[in-house]
PDB file of C-alpha atoms in Angstrom:
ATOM      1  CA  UNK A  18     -22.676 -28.059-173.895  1.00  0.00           C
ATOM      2  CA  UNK A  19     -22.825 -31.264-176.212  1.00  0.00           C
ATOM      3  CA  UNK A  20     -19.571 -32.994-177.311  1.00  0.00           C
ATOM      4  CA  UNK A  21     -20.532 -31.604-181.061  1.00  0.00           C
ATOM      5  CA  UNK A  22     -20.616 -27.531-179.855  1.00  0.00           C
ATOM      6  CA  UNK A  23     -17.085 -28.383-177.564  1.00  0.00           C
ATOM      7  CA  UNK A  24     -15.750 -30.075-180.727  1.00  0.00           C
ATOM      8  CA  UNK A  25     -17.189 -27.082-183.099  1.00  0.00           C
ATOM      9  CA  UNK A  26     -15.857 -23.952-181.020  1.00  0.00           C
ATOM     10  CA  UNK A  27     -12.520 -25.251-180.277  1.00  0.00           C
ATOM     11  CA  UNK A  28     -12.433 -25.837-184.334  1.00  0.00           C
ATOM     12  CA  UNK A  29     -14.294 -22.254-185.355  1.00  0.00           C
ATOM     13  CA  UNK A  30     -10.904 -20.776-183.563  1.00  0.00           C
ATOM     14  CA  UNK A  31      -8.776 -22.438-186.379  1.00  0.00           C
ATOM     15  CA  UNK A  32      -7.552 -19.848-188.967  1.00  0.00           C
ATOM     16  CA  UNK A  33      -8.011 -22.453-191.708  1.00  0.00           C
ATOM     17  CA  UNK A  34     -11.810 -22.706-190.814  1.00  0.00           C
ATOM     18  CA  UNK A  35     -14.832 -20.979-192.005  1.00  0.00           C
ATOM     19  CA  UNK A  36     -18.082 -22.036-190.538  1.00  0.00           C
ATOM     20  CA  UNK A  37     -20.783 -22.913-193.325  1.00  0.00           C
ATOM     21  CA  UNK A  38     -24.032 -24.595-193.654  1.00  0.00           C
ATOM     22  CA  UNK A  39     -23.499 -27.878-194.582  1.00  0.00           C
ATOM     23  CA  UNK A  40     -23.731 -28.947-198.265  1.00  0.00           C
ATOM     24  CA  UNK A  41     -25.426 -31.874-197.505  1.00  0.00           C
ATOM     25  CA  UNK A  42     -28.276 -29.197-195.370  1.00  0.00           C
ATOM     26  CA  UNK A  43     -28.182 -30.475-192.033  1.00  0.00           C
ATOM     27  CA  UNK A  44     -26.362 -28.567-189.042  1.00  0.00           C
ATOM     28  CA  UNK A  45     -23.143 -26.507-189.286  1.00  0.00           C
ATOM     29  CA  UNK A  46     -19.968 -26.800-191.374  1.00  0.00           C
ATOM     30  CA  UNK A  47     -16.097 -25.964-191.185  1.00  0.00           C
ATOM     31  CA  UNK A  48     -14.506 -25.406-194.748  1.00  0.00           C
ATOM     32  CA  UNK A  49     -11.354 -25.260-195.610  1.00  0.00           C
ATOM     33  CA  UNK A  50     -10.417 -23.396-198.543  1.00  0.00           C
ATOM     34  CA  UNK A  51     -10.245 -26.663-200.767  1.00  0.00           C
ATOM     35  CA  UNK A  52     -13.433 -28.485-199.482  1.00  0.00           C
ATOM     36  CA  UNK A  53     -16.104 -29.071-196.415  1.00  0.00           C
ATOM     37  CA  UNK A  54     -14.076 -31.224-193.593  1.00  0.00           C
ATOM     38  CA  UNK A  55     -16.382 -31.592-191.054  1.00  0.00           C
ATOM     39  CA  UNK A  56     -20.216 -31.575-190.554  1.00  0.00           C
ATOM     40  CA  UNK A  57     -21.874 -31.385-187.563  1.00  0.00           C
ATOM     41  CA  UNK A  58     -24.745 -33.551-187.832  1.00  0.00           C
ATOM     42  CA  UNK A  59     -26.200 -33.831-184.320  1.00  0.00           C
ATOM     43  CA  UNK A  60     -25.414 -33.645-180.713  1.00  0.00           C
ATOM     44  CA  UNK A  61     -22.779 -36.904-180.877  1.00  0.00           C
ATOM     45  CA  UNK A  62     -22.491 -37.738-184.398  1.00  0.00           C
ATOM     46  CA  UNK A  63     -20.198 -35.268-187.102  1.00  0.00           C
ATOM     47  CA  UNK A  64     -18.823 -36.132-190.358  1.00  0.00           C
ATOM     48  CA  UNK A  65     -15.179 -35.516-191.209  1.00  0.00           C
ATOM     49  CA  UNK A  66     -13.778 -35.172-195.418  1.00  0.00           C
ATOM     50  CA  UNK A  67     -10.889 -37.028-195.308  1.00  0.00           C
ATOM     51  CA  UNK A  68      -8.760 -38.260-198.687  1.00  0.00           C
ATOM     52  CA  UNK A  69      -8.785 -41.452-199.669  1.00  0.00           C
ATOM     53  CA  UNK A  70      -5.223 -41.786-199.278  1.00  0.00           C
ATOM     54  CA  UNK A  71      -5.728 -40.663-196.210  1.00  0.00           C
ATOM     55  CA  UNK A  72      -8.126 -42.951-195.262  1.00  0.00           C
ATOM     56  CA  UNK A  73      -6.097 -45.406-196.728  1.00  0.00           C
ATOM     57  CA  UNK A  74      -3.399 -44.742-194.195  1.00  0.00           C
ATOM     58  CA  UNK A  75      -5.026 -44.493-191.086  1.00  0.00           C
ATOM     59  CA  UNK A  76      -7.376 -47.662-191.974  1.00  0.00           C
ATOM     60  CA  UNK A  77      -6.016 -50.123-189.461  1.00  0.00           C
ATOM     61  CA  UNK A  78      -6.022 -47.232-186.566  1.00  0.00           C
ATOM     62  CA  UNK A  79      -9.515 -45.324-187.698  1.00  0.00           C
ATOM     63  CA  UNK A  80     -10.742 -49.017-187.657  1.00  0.00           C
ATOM     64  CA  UNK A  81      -9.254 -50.013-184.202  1.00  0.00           C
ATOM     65  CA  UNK A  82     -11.270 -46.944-183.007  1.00  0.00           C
ATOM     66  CA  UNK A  83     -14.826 -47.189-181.438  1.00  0.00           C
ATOM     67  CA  UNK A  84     -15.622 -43.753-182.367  1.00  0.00           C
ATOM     68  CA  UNK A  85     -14.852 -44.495-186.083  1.00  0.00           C
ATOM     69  CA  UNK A  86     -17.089 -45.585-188.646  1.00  0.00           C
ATOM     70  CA  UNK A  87     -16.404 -46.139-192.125  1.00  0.00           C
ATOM     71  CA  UNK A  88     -18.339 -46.096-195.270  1.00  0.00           C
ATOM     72  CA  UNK A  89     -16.953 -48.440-197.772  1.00  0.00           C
ATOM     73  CA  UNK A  90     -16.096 -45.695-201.201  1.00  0.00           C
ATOM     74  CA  UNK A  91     -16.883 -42.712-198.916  1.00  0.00           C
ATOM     75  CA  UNK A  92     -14.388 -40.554-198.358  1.00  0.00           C
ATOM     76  CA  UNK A  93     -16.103 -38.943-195.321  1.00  0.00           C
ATOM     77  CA  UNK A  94     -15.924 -40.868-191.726  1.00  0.00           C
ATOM     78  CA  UNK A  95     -18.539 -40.515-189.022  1.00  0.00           C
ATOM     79  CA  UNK A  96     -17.251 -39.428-185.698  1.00  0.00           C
ATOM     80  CA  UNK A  97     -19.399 -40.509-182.672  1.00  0.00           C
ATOM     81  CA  UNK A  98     -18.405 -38.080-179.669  1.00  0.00           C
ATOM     82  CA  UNK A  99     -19.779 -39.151-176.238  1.00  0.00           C
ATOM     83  CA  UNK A 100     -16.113 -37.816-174.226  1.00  0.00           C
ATOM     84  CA  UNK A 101     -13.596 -35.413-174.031  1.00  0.00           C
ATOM     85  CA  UNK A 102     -11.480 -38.102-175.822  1.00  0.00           C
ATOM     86  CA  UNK A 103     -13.692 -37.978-178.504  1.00  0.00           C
ATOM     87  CA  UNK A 104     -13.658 -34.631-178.827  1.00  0.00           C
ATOM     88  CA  UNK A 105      -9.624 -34.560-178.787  1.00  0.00           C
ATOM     89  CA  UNK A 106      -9.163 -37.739-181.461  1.00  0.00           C
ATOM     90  CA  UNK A 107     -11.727 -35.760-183.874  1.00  0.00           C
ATOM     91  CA  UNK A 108      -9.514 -32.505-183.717  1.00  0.00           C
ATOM     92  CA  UNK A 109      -7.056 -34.465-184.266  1.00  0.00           C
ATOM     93  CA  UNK A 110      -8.087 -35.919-187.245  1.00  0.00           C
ATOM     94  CA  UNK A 111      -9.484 -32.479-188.640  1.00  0.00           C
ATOM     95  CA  UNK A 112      -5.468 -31.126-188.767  1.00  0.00           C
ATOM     96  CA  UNK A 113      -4.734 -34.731-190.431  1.00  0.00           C
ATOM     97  CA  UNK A 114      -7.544 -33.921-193.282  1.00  0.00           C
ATOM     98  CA  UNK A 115      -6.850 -30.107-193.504  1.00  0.00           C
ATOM     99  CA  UNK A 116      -3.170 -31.268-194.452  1.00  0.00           C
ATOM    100  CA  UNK A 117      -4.203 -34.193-196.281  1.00  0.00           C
ATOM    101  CA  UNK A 118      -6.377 -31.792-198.838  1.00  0.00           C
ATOM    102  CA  UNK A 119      -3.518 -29.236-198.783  1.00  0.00           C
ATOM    103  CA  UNK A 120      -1.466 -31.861-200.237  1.00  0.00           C
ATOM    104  CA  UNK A 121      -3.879 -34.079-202.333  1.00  0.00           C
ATOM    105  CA  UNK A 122      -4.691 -33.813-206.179  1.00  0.00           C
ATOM    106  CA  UNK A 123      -8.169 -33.061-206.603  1.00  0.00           C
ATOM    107  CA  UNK A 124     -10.421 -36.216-206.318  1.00  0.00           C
ATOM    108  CA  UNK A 125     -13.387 -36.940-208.562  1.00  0.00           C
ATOM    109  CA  UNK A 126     -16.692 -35.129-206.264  1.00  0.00           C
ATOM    110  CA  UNK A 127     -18.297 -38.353-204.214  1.00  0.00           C
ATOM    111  CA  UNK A 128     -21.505 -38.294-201.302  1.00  0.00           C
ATOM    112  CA  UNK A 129     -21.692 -34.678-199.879  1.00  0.00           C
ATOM    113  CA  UNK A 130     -21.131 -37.151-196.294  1.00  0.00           C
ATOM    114  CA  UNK A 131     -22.408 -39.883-194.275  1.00  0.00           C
ATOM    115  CA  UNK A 132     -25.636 -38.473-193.402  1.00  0.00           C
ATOM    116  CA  UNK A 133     -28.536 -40.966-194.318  1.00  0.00           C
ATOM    117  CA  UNK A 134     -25.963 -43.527-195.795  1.00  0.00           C
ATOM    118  CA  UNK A 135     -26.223 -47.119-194.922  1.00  0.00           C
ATOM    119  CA  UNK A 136     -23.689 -49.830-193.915  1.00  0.00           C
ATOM    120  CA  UNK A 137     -24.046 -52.888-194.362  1.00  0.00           C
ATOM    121  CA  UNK A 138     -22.334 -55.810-192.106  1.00  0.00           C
ATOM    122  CA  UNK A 139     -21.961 -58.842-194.328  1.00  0.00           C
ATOM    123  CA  UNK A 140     -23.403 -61.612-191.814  1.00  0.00           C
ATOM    124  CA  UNK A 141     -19.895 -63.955-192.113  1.00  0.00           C
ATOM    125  CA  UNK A 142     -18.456 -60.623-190.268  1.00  0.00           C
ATOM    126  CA  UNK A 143     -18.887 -61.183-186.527  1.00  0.00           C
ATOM    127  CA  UNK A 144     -20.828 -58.518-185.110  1.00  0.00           C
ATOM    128  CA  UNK A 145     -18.733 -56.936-181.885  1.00  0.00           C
TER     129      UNK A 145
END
C-alpha cells in the first residue's frame, strides 16, 4: 500500500469526510462540508486546502518541514509522503484545516490545488 492509500483510509474513517473526485479531476478527494481539503494526486504527492490564516500561522513550521511545499497566493500545500511520518504530519494537518474552515469567513474561490502549478526559486535564494 502507497503512503497516499495509508494516508486516504485512515482519513475516509473521519466522520467529517466524504470521499469525492477531485475538482481539479485527478485522483480522489476528502470534503468537508465547507470545501475540498485534501487531494490525492499520486502515490507520494496530495494536496491539502488550508486557510490563509492558517497558512499564515503555521508558515515558519510548514516551511521548516521537508514534506511541505508552498505555493506563493495558494491556499493549498503539497504534501510529499515517502514515511509513516509523513503520513502522521499530513493527518495532522487535515484536523488543523477541517477546524481552520469551521472557523474561517468564506475566502474569495482561488486554484482548485497545486496540481500542474509552478514554483519558482528566485536564483538570490540558495537552493538546499
Amino acid at each position: 500500500m502507497t503512503p497516499a492509500e495509508r494516508a486516504h483510509e485512515r482519513l475516509a474513517n473521519w466522520p467529517d469526510l466524504t470521499t469525492v473526485t477531485a475538482a481539479c479531476g485527478t485522483g480522489p478527494a476528502l470534503r468537508s462540508a465547507h470545501s475540498e481539503i485534501v487531494h490525492f494526486h499520486s502515490a507520494h504527492e496530495v494536496d491539502l486546502h488550508l486557510t490563509g490564516q492558517a497558512i499564515h500561522r503555521l508558515s515558519r513550521d510548514l516551511r521548516a518541514s521537508t514534506a511541505i511545499r508552498l505555493l506563493p497566493g495558494s491556499r493549498w500545500v503539497t504534501v510529499h509522503l515517502d514515511c509513516d511520518s509523513d503520513v502522521d504530519l499530513l493527518i495532522s494537518l487535515v484536523s488543523m484545516a477541517l477546524q481552520a474552515h469551521q472557523a474561517a469567513v468564506p475566502e474569495e474561490l482561488g486554484p482548485r490545488c497545486n496540481l500542474h502549478r509552478v514554483m519558482l526559486v528566485p536564483r538570490d535564494e540558495p537552493l538546499v
